[in-house]
Amino acid sequence: MSSSPRPARPASLPRRTGRQLRRALGGRREPLARSVDRSRARAWAVAALGLLLALALATAGALVSYRSAAPRAAADHGRLHQVDAVVLGPPQHGTSAGRLAGGYESRVEAEASWTHPDGQPHTGTVQAPRTAAVGSTVRIWVDPDGTVTAPPLDRGAVVVSAACIGAGTLLALVALVVVGLRLRLRALERRSDESWTRSWARLEPLWSGRAGHRQDD
């Protein structure tokens, strides 16, 4: 019983990748490859390196953003205080931050009073639920002076912000790489067409025999 021939052993991935990289960089000379083909391979290689660099820069940008925002968020958590504010009057009107779709207002401005942790009383305008009644309490954040302020960012918000910065940076850099590659490939395509036109103008008379007819004439 004859055994089936063994399939050819494929080249290892590192060796095949090395050959492709040498070809892209012009270090591997193919006998039938034109200079424009090698330029096109180098353009793809440069684009691949550009994508790797874009990924590295985007990752670095996200890490820098996180490392700069995380300490500020931690400092705000230690500096700001959350206290109870007593609603003194009925809600007056809504703010752009509290408006939902259809014009419905989930939070409105209301006059309220609160006491800072150091015992100092304060009065001012706070954000309260639309259904807040006079005498009810709402939780607010105040700074060391007792002034109402925005709540500090939590860890999740810092991570999301850093991820958005990294993703935006990556998309912008990838777009630049893609545009640059397309422009380069179009230029090489025009060069290839021009080279083909010149070669055809030179070789077509020889191939068709018209050059011999001209010499006979």
Short mmCIF file of N, CA, C and O in Angstrom, two decimals, residues 19-151:
data_model
loop_
_atom_site.label_atom_id
_atom_site.label_comp_id
_atom_site.label_asym_id
_atom_site.label_seq_id
_atom_site.Cartn_x
_atom_site.Cartn_y
_atom_site.Cartn_z
N ARG A 19 11.57 37.61 5.49
CA ARG A 19 11.73 37.79 4.06
C ARG A 19 10.83 38.92 3.56
O ARG A 19 11.25 39.74 2.73
N GLN A 20 9.60 38.97 4.07
CA GLN A 20 8.70 40.04 3.65
C GLN A 20 9.22 41.40 4.08
O GLN A 20 9.11 42.39 3.34
N LEU A 21 9.77 41.46 5.28
CA LEU A 21 10.30 42.74 5.75
C LEU A 21 11.51 43.17 4.93
O LEU A 21 11.64 44.35 4.57
N ARG A 22 12.41 42.22 4.60
CA ARG A 22 13.56 42.57 3.77
C ARG A 22 13.12 43.00 2.38
O ARG A 22 13.69 43.92 1.80
N ARG A 23 12.08 42.35 1.86
CA ARG A 23 11.57 42.76 0.55
C ARG A 23 10.98 44.16 0.62
O ARG A 23 11.17 44.98 -0.28
N ALA A 24 10.25 44.47 1.70
CA ALA A 24 9.63 45.79 1.83
C ALA A 24 10.68 46.88 1.97
O ALA A 24 10.52 47.99 1.45
N LEU A 25 11.77 46.57 2.66
CA LEU A 25 12.82 47.55 2.86
C LEU A 25 13.83 47.59 1.72
O LEU A 25 14.80 48.35 1.77
N GLY A 26 13.60 46.80 0.70
CA GLY A 26 14.49 46.82 -0.45
C GLY A 26 15.71 45.96 -0.28
O GLY A 26 16.61 45.97 -1.14
N GLY A 27 15.80 45.20 0.81
CA GLY A 27 16.98 44.37 1.03
C GLY A 27 16.92 43.04 0.30
O GLY A 27 17.93 42.38 0.14
N ARG A 28 15.74 42.62 -0.14
CA ARG A 28 15.59 41.37 -0.89
C ARG A 28 15.22 41.73 -2.32
O ARG A 28 14.13 42.21 -2.58
N ARG A 29 16.09 41.46 -3.25
CA ARG A 29 15.90 41.83 -4.64
C ARG A 29 15.18 40.72 -5.40
O ARG A 29 15.68 39.60 -5.49
N GLU A 30 14.01 41.01 -5.90
CA GLU A 30 13.29 40.07 -6.74
C GLU A 30 13.64 40.36 -8.19
O GLU A 30 13.62 41.52 -8.62
N PRO A 31 13.94 39.33 -8.99
CA PRO A 31 14.38 39.58 -10.36
C PRO A 31 13.31 40.26 -11.21
O PRO A 31 13.64 41.00 -12.14
N LEU A 32 12.03 40.00 -10.93
CA LEU A 32 10.96 40.58 -11.74
C LEU A 32 10.31 41.80 -11.07
O LEU A 32 9.35 42.34 -11.62
N ALA A 33 10.78 42.17 -9.92
CA ALA A 33 10.18 43.30 -9.21
C ALA A 33 10.69 44.62 -9.78
O ALA A 33 11.87 44.77 -10.06
N ARG A 34 9.78 45.53 -9.97
CA ARG A 34 10.14 46.86 -10.43
C ARG A 34 10.43 47.76 -9.23
O ARG A 34 10.07 47.44 -8.10
N SER A 35 11.07 48.87 -9.51
CA SER A 35 11.34 49.81 -8.41
C SER A 35 10.06 50.32 -7.80
O SER A 35 9.99 50.56 -6.58
N VAL A 36 9.02 50.50 -8.61
CA VAL A 36 7.75 50.98 -8.08
C VAL A 36 7.12 49.93 -7.17
O VAL A 36 6.44 50.26 -6.19
N ASP A 37 7.36 48.63 -7.47
CA ASP A 37 6.84 47.57 -6.59
C ASP A 37 7.53 47.61 -5.24
O ASP A 37 6.90 47.44 -4.19
N ARG A 38 8.84 47.81 -5.26
CA ARG A 38 9.56 47.90 -3.99
C ARG A 38 9.14 49.14 -3.21
O ARG A 38 9.04 49.12 -1.99
N SER A 39 8.89 50.24 -3.93
CA SER A 39 8.42 51.46 -3.25
C SER A 39 7.05 51.24 -2.64
O SER A 39 6.76 51.71 -1.54
N ARG A 40 6.20 50.50 -3.34
CA ARG A 40 4.87 50.21 -2.80
C ARG A 40 4.97 49.33 -1.55
O ARG A 40 4.26 49.55 -0.56
N ALA A 41 5.87 48.35 -1.57
CA ALA A 41 6.06 47.50 -0.39
C ALA A 41 6.59 48.31 0.78
O ALA A 41 6.19 48.11 1.94
N ARG A 42 7.52 49.23 0.49
CA ARG A 42 8.04 50.07 1.58
C ARG A 42 6.95 50.98 2.14
O ARG A 42 6.92 51.25 3.35
N ALA A 43 6.04 51.45 1.28
CA ALA A 43 4.94 52.30 1.76
C ALA A 43 4.06 51.54 2.74
O ALA A 43 3.66 52.07 3.79
N TRP A 44 3.75 50.27 2.41
CA TRP A 44 2.96 49.47 3.33
C TRP A 44 3.71 49.20 4.63
O TRP A 44 3.10 49.19 5.71
N ALA A 45 5.02 48.96 4.53
CA ALA A 45 5.81 48.71 5.74
C ALA A 45 5.84 49.95 6.63
O ALA A 45 5.69 49.85 7.86
N VAL A 46 6.01 51.12 6.02
CA VAL A 46 6.02 52.36 6.80
C VAL A 46 4.65 52.59 7.44
O VAL A 46 4.55 53.04 8.59
N ALA A 47 3.57 52.27 6.71
CA ALA A 47 2.23 52.43 7.28
C ALA A 47 2.03 51.50 8.47
O ALA A 47 1.43 51.90 9.49
N ALA A 48 2.53 50.26 8.37
CA ALA A 48 2.40 49.33 9.49
C ALA A 48 3.17 49.84 10.71
O ALA A 48 2.67 49.79 11.84
N LEU A 49 4.37 50.35 10.48
CA LEU A 49 5.13 50.92 11.59
C LEU A 49 4.43 52.15 12.16
O LEU A 49 4.45 52.39 13.37
N GLY A 50 3.79 52.93 11.28
CA GLY A 50 3.05 54.10 11.74
C GLY A 50 1.87 53.71 12.62
O GLY A 50 1.58 54.39 13.62
N LEU A 51 1.20 52.61 12.28
CA LEU A 51 0.09 52.15 13.12
C LEU A 51 0.57 51.70 14.49
O LEU A 51 -0.07 51.96 15.50
N LEU A 52 1.72 51.01 14.50
CA LEU A 52 2.28 50.60 15.80
C LEU A 52 2.66 51.82 16.64
O LEU A 52 2.43 51.85 17.85
N LEU A 53 3.26 52.81 15.98
CA LEU A 53 3.62 54.03 16.70
C LEU A 53 2.37 54.76 17.20
O LEU A 53 2.36 55.30 18.31
N ALA A 54 1.31 54.78 16.38
CA ALA A 54 0.06 55.42 16.80
C ALA A 54 -0.52 54.73 18.02
O ALA A 54 -1.00 55.39 18.96
N LEU A 55 -0.48 53.40 18.03
CA LEU A 55 -0.98 52.67 19.19
C LEU A 55 -0.16 52.98 20.44
O LEU A 55 -0.71 53.17 21.53
N ALA A 56 1.16 53.07 20.27
CA ALA A 56 2.02 53.39 21.42
C ALA A 56 1.74 54.79 21.94
O ALA A 56 1.65 55.02 23.15
N LEU A 57 1.59 55.75 21.02
CA LEU A 57 1.34 57.14 21.44
C LEU A 57 -0.03 57.27 22.10
O LEU A 57 -0.19 57.99 23.09
N ALA A 58 -1.04 56.58 21.56
CA ALA A 58 -2.37 56.65 22.16
C ALA A 58 -2.37 56.05 23.56
O ALA A 58 -2.99 56.58 24.48
N THR A 59 -1.67 54.92 23.71
CA THR A 59 -1.59 54.31 25.03
C THR A 59 -0.86 55.22 26.02
O THR A 59 -1.29 55.38 27.17
N ALA A 60 0.23 55.83 25.55
CA ALA A 60 0.96 56.75 26.42
C ALA A 60 0.10 57.96 26.80
O ALA A 60 0.10 58.40 27.95
N GLY A 61 -0.68 58.48 25.84
CA GLY A 61 -1.55 59.61 26.14
C GLY A 61 -2.61 59.26 27.16
O GLY A 61 -2.92 60.06 28.06
N ALA A 62 -3.18 58.06 27.04
CA ALA A 62 -4.19 57.63 28.01
C ALA A 62 -3.58 57.48 29.41
O ALA A 62 -4.18 57.88 30.41
N LEU A 63 -2.38 56.92 29.48
CA LEU A 63 -1.73 56.75 30.78
C LEU A 63 -1.38 58.10 31.40
O LEU A 63 -1.56 58.30 32.61
N VAL A 64 -0.87 59.03 30.58
CA VAL A 64 -0.54 60.36 31.11
C VAL A 64 -1.80 61.05 31.62
O VAL A 64 -1.79 61.69 32.69
N SER A 65 -2.89 60.94 30.85
CA SER A 65 -4.14 61.56 31.29
C SER A 65 -4.64 60.96 32.60
O SER A 65 -5.06 61.69 33.51
N TYR A 66 -4.55 59.65 32.71
CA TYR A 66 -5.02 59.01 33.95
C TYR A 66 -4.15 59.40 35.13
O TYR A 66 -4.66 59.72 36.22
N ARG A 67 -2.83 59.40 34.93
CA ARG A 67 -1.92 59.69 36.04
C ARG A 67 -2.00 61.16 36.47
O ARG A 67 -1.64 61.48 37.61
N SER A 68 -2.45 62.04 35.57
CA SER A 68 -2.60 63.44 35.96
C SER A 68 -3.96 63.72 36.59
O SER A 68 -4.09 64.60 37.46
N ALA A 69 -4.99 62.98 36.15
CA ALA A 69 -6.33 63.23 36.67
C ALA A 69 -6.60 62.48 37.97
O ALA A 69 -7.35 62.97 38.83
N ALA A 70 -6.02 61.28 38.12
CA ALA A 70 -6.29 60.50 39.33
C ALA A 70 -5.86 61.21 40.61
O ALA A 70 -6.63 61.25 41.58
N PRO A 71 -4.66 61.81 40.67
CA PRO A 71 -4.30 62.53 41.90
C PRO A 71 -5.22 63.72 42.18
O PRO A 71 -5.53 64.00 43.35
N ARG A 72 -5.64 64.42 41.12
CA ARG A 72 -6.56 65.56 41.33
C ARG A 72 -7.89 65.07 41.88
O ARG A 72 -8.47 65.71 42.78
N ALA A 73 -8.39 63.96 41.35
CA ALA A 73 -9.66 63.43 41.85
C ALA A 73 -9.51 62.99 43.31
O ALA A 73 -10.41 63.25 44.13
N ALA A 74 -8.39 62.36 43.63
CA ALA A 74 -8.17 61.95 45.02
C ALA A 74 -8.06 63.17 45.94
O ALA A 74 -8.58 63.16 47.06
N ALA A 75 -7.38 64.22 45.45
CA ALA A 75 -7.25 65.43 46.26
C ALA A 75 -8.60 66.10 46.45
O ALA A 75 -8.90 66.62 47.54
N ASP A 76 -9.45 66.09 45.41
CA ASP A 76 -10.78 66.69 45.54
C ASP A 76 -11.63 65.93 46.56
O ASP A 76 -12.41 66.53 47.31
N HIS A 77 -11.49 64.61 46.57
CA HIS A 77 -12.24 63.83 47.56
C HIS A 77 -11.82 64.17 48.98
O HIS A 77 -12.64 64.13 49.90
N GLY A 78 -10.55 64.53 49.17
CA GLY A 78 -10.11 64.92 50.50
C GLY A 78 -10.39 66.38 50.83
O GLY A 78 -10.47 66.74 52.00
N ARG A 79 -10.52 67.21 49.79
CA ARG A 79 -10.71 68.65 50.01
C ARG A 79 -12.18 69.04 50.08
O ARG A 79 -12.56 69.95 50.85
N LEU A 80 -13.03 68.41 49.28
CA LEU A 80 -14.45 68.76 49.23
C LEU A 80 -15.22 67.96 50.27
O LEU A 80 -14.78 66.91 50.74
N HIS A 81 -16.39 68.48 50.60
CA HIS A 81 -17.24 67.86 51.60
C HIS A 81 -18.66 67.75 51.07
O HIS A 81 -19.13 68.64 50.35
N GLN A 82 -19.34 66.68 51.43
CA GLN A 82 -20.74 66.50 51.08
C GLN A 82 -21.59 66.75 52.31
O GLN A 82 -21.37 66.14 53.37
N VAL A 83 -22.54 67.67 52.19
CA VAL A 83 -23.39 68.06 53.33
C VAL A 83 -24.84 68.06 52.89
O VAL A 83 -25.16 67.97 51.69
N ASP A 84 -25.73 68.16 53.88
CA ASP A 84 -27.18 68.24 53.63
C ASP A 84 -27.59 69.70 53.57
O ASP A 84 -27.25 70.50 54.45
N ALA A 85 -28.32 70.04 52.50
CA ALA A 85 -28.86 71.39 52.35
C ALA A 85 -30.37 71.34 52.50
O ALA A 85 -31.03 70.45 51.94
N VAL A 86 -30.93 72.26 53.26
CA VAL A 86 -32.37 72.32 53.51
C VAL A 86 -32.99 73.29 52.51
O VAL A 86 -32.57 74.45 52.40
N VAL A 87 -33.98 72.83 51.75
CA VAL A 87 -34.66 73.65 50.75
C VAL A 87 -35.52 74.69 51.48
O VAL A 87 -36.37 74.36 52.31
N LEU A 88 -35.27 75.98 51.14
CA LEU A 88 -35.98 77.07 51.81
C LEU A 88 -37.21 77.54 51.05
O LEU A 88 -38.13 78.11 51.64
N GLY A 89 -37.22 77.33 49.74
CA GLY A 89 -38.34 77.80 48.93
C GLY A 89 -38.62 76.84 47.79
O GLY A 89 -37.82 75.94 47.51
N PRO A 90 -39.74 76.99 47.13
CA PRO A 90 -40.08 76.09 46.04
C PRO A 90 -39.08 76.25 44.89
O PRO A 90 -38.53 77.34 44.68
N PRO A 91 -38.81 75.20 44.15
CA PRO A 91 -37.91 75.30 42.99
C PRO A 91 -38.38 76.36 42.02
O PRO A 91 -39.56 76.51 41.75
N GLN A 92 -37.41 77.11 41.49
CA GLN A 92 -37.73 78.24 40.63
C GLN A 92 -37.71 77.88 39.15
O GLN A 92 -38.67 78.05 38.45
N HIS A 93 -36.59 77.41 38.66
CA HIS A 93 -36.47 77.10 37.24
C HIS A 93 -35.35 76.08 37.05
O HIS A 93 -34.54 75.86 37.93
N GLY A 94 -35.35 75.47 35.87
CA GLY A 94 -34.35 74.45 35.57
C GLY A 94 -33.11 75.05 34.94
O GLY A 94 -33.06 76.22 34.56
N THR A 95 -32.08 74.25 34.83
CA THR A 95 -30.84 74.65 34.18
C THR A 95 -30.60 73.73 32.98
O THR A 95 -31.21 72.67 32.84
N SER A 96 -29.70 74.16 32.12
CA SER A 96 -29.41 73.37 30.93
C SER A 96 -28.85 71.99 31.30
O SER A 96 -29.06 71.01 30.60
N ALA A 97 -28.12 71.92 32.42
CA ALA A 97 -27.55 70.64 32.83
C ALA A 97 -28.61 69.67 33.30
O ALA A 97 -28.41 68.46 33.27
N GLY A 98 -29.75 70.20 33.75
CA GLY A 98 -30.78 69.32 34.27
C GLY A 98 -31.88 69.01 33.29
O GLY A 98 -32.83 68.32 33.65
N ARG A 99 -31.82 69.51 32.06
CA ARG A 99 -32.87 69.29 31.09
C ARG A 99 -32.71 67.93 30.42
O ARG A 99 -31.63 67.54 30.04
N LEU A 100 -33.83 67.25 30.26
CA LEU A 100 -33.85 65.99 29.56
C LEU A 100 -34.57 66.16 28.24
O LEU A 100 -35.02 67.24 27.89
N ALA A 101 -34.66 65.07 27.48
CA ALA A 101 -35.34 65.13 26.18
C ALA A 101 -36.79 65.53 26.37
O ALA A 101 -37.47 65.12 27.31
N GLY A 102 -37.28 66.33 25.43
CA GLY A 102 -38.66 66.79 25.49
C GLY A 102 -38.86 67.97 26.40
O GLY A 102 -40.00 68.37 26.65
N GLY A 103 -37.79 68.55 26.93
CA GLY A 103 -37.92 69.73 27.76
C GLY A 103 -38.22 69.44 29.22
O GLY A 103 -38.38 70.36 30.01
N TYR A 104 -38.31 68.16 29.58
CA TYR A 104 -38.58 67.82 30.98
C TYR A 104 -37.36 68.09 31.82
O TYR A 104 -36.24 67.72 31.45
N GLU A 105 -37.52 68.71 32.96
CA GLU A 105 -36.43 69.10 33.83
C GLU A 105 -36.38 68.16 35.03
O GLU A 105 -37.31 68.09 35.82
N SER A 106 -35.28 67.40 35.17
CA SER A 106 -35.16 66.48 36.30
C SER A 106 -34.65 67.19 37.55
O SER A 106 -34.97 66.80 38.67
N ARG A 107 -33.81 68.23 37.38
CA ARG A 107 -33.28 68.98 38.51
C ARG A 107 -33.46 70.47 38.23
O ARG A 107 -33.31 70.92 37.09
N VAL A 108 -33.77 71.20 39.28
CA VAL A 108 -34.05 72.62 39.16
C VAL A 108 -33.27 73.36 40.23
O VAL A 108 -32.70 72.76 41.16
N GLU A 109 -33.22 74.67 40.12
CA GLU A 109 -32.55 75.51 41.11
C GLU A 109 -33.52 75.87 42.23
O GLU A 109 -34.70 76.15 41.98
N ALA A 110 -32.98 75.86 43.46
CA ALA A 110 -33.81 76.22 44.61
C ALA A 110 -32.93 76.87 45.66
O ALA A 110 -31.74 76.55 45.79
N GLU A 111 -33.53 77.78 46.43
CA GLU A 111 -32.82 78.40 47.54
C GLU A 111 -32.73 77.40 48.70
O GLU A 111 -33.71 76.73 49.03
N ALA A 112 -31.55 77.32 49.30
CA ALA A 112 -31.36 76.36 50.38
C ALA A 112 -30.31 76.90 51.35
O ALA A 112 -29.57 77.84 51.04
N SER A 113 -30.27 76.29 52.51
CA SER A 113 -29.26 76.64 53.52
C SER A 113 -28.55 75.36 53.95
O SER A 113 -29.14 74.28 53.96
N TRP A 114 -27.29 75.48 54.29
CA TRP A 114 -26.50 74.34 54.73
C TRP A 114 -25.44 74.81 55.72
O TRP A 114 -25.15 76.02 55.82
N THR A 115 -24.86 73.89 56.41
CA THR A 115 -23.83 74.19 57.40
C THR A 115 -22.55 73.47 57.01
O THR A 115 -22.55 72.26 56.77
N HIS A 116 -21.47 74.23 56.92
CA HIS A 116 -20.17 73.65 56.58
C HIS A 116 -19.69 72.77 57.75
O HIS A 116 -20.07 73.01 58.91
N PRO A 117 -18.89 71.76 57.48
CA PRO A 117 -18.39 70.93 58.60
C PRO A 117 -17.69 71.71 59.70
O PRO A 117 -17.63 71.24 60.85
N ASP A 118 -17.19 72.92 59.40
CA ASP A 118 -16.56 73.72 60.46
C ASP A 118 -17.58 74.48 61.29
O ASP A 118 -17.21 75.23 62.21
N GLY A 119 -18.89 74.32 60.97
CA GLY A 119 -19.94 74.98 61.74
C GLY A 119 -20.43 76.27 61.15
O GLY A 119 -21.37 76.87 61.69
N GLN A 120 -19.87 76.76 60.04
CA GLN A 120 -20.27 78.03 59.44
C GLN A 120 -21.53 77.82 58.60
O GLN A 120 -21.55 76.99 57.69
N PRO A 121 -22.61 78.60 58.87
CA PRO A 121 -23.84 78.46 58.06
C PRO A 121 -23.70 79.18 56.72
O PRO A 121 -23.00 80.18 56.59
N HIS A 122 -24.37 78.64 55.70
CA HIS A 122 -24.35 79.23 54.35
C HIS A 122 -25.74 79.14 53.76
O HIS A 122 -26.54 78.27 54.10
N THR A 123 -26.00 80.08 52.86
CA THR A 123 -27.27 80.11 52.12
C THR A 123 -26.96 80.40 50.65
O THR A 123 -26.09 81.22 50.35
N GLY A 124 -27.67 79.74 49.76
CA GLY A 124 -27.44 79.96 48.34
C GLY A 124 -28.36 79.11 47.48
O GLY A 124 -29.33 78.53 47.98
N THR A 125 -28.03 79.06 46.20
CA THR A 125 -28.81 78.30 45.23
C THR A 125 -28.16 76.95 45.01
O THR A 125 -26.95 76.86 44.80
N VAL A 126 -28.98 75.91 45.05
CA VAL A 126 -28.47 74.56 44.85
C VAL A 126 -29.32 73.86 43.79
O VAL A 126 -30.41 74.33 43.43
N GLN A 127 -28.82 72.74 43.31
CA GLN A 127 -29.58 71.89 42.41
C GLN A 127 -30.40 70.91 43.23
O GLN A 127 -29.86 70.18 44.06
N ALA A 128 -31.70 70.91 43.01
CA ALA A 128 -32.60 70.06 43.77
C ALA A 128 -33.50 69.29 42.81
O ALA A 128 -33.70 69.72 41.67
N PRO A 129 -34.04 68.15 43.24
CA PRO A 129 -35.00 67.44 42.40
C PRO A 129 -36.21 68.31 42.08
O PRO A 129 -36.58 69.21 42.85
N ARG A 130 -36.81 68.07 40.97
CA ARG A 130 -37.96 68.87 40.53
C ARG A 130 -39.11 68.81 41.52
O ARG A 130 -39.87 69.77 41.66
N THR A 131 -39.21 67.68 42.21
CA THR A 131 -40.32 67.50 43.15
C THR A 131 -39.93 67.85 44.59
O THR A 131 -40.68 67.53 45.52
N ALA A 132 -38.77 68.49 44.77
CA ALA A 132 -38.33 68.81 46.14
C ALA A 132 -39.31 69.77 46.80
O ALA A 132 -39.72 70.77 46.21
N ALA A 133 -39.65 69.48 48.04
CA ALA A 133 -40.58 70.32 48.79
C ALA A 133 -39.81 71.19 49.76
O ALA A 133 -38.67 70.90 50.13
N VAL A 134 -40.45 72.29 50.20
CA VAL A 134 -39.83 73.17 51.18
C VAL A 134 -39.60 72.39 52.47
O VAL A 134 -40.49 71.69 52.97
N GLY A 135 -38.39 72.48 53.00
CA GLY A 135 -38.03 71.77 54.22
C GLY A 135 -37.35 70.45 53.96
O GLY A 135 -36.80 69.85 54.92
N SER A 136 -37.39 69.98 52.74
CA SER A 136 -36.70 68.72 52.44
C SER A 136 -35.20 68.98 52.31
O SER A 136 -34.75 70.12 52.19
N THR A 137 -34.43 67.93 52.33
CA THR A 137 -32.97 68.06 52.27
C THR A 137 -32.43 67.42 50.99
O THR A 137 -32.99 66.44 50.48
N VAL A 138 -31.36 68.00 50.48
CA VAL A 138 -30.66 67.46 49.31
C VAL A 138 -29.17 67.42 49.65
O VAL A 138 -28.66 68.24 50.42
N ARG A 139 -28.48 66.44 49.07
CA ARG A 139 -27.05 66.29 49.29
C ARG A 139 -26.31 67.15 48.27
O ARG A 139 -26.57 67.08 47.06
N ILE A 140 -25.37 67.97 48.77
CA ILE A 140 -24.58 68.82 47.90
C ILE A 140 -23.11 68.70 48.27
O ILE A 140 -22.77 68.22 49.36
N TRP A 141 -22.24 69.13 47.35
CA TRP A 141 -20.80 69.18 47.60
C TRP A 141 -20.39 70.64 47.77
O TRP A 141 -20.85 71.51 47.02
N VAL A 142 -19.53 70.89 48.76
CA VAL A 142 -19.05 72.25 49.01
C VAL A 142 -17.53 72.21 49.11
O VAL A 142 -16.94 71.19 49.48
N ASP A 143 -16.91 73.35 48.79
CA ASP A 143 -15.45 73.46 48.88
C ASP A 143 -15.06 73.89 50.30
O ASP A 143 -15.93 74.08 51.16
N PRO A 144 -13.78 74.07 50.57
CA PRO A 144 -13.37 74.47 51.93
C PRO A 144 -13.98 75.78 52.40
O PRO A 144 -14.07 76.02 53.61
N ASP A 145 -14.39 76.66 51.46
CA ASP A 145 -15.03 77.92 51.85
C ASP A 145 -16.52 77.77 52.08
O ASP A 145 -17.18 78.75 52.47
N GLY A 146 -17.07 76.59 51.81
CA GLY A 146 -18.50 76.39 51.99
C GLY A 146 -19.32 76.69 50.75
O GLY A 146 -20.55 76.65 50.80
N THR A 147 -18.69 77.01 49.62
CA THR A 147 -19.39 77.32 48.38
C THR A 147 -19.76 76.03 47.66
O THR A 147 -18.98 75.08 47.60
N VAL A 148 -20.95 76.01 47.08
CA VAL A 148 -21.41 74.84 46.33
C VAL A 148 -20.50 74.63 45.13
O VAL A 148 -20.15 75.57 44.40
N THR A 149 -20.11 73.38 44.89
CA THR A 149 -19.22 73.06 43.79
C THR A 149 -19.62 71.74 43.17
O THR A 149 -20.47 71.01 43.71
N ALA A 150 -19.03 71.43 42.03
CA ALA A 150 -19.32 70.16 41.36
C ALA A 150 -18.73 69.01 42.15
O ALA A 150 -17.69 69.17 42.81
N PRO A 151 -19.34 67.85 42.10
CA PRO A 151 -18.79 66.70 42.84
C PRO A 151 -17.48 66.25 42.24
O PRO A 151 -17.22 66.44 41.04
#
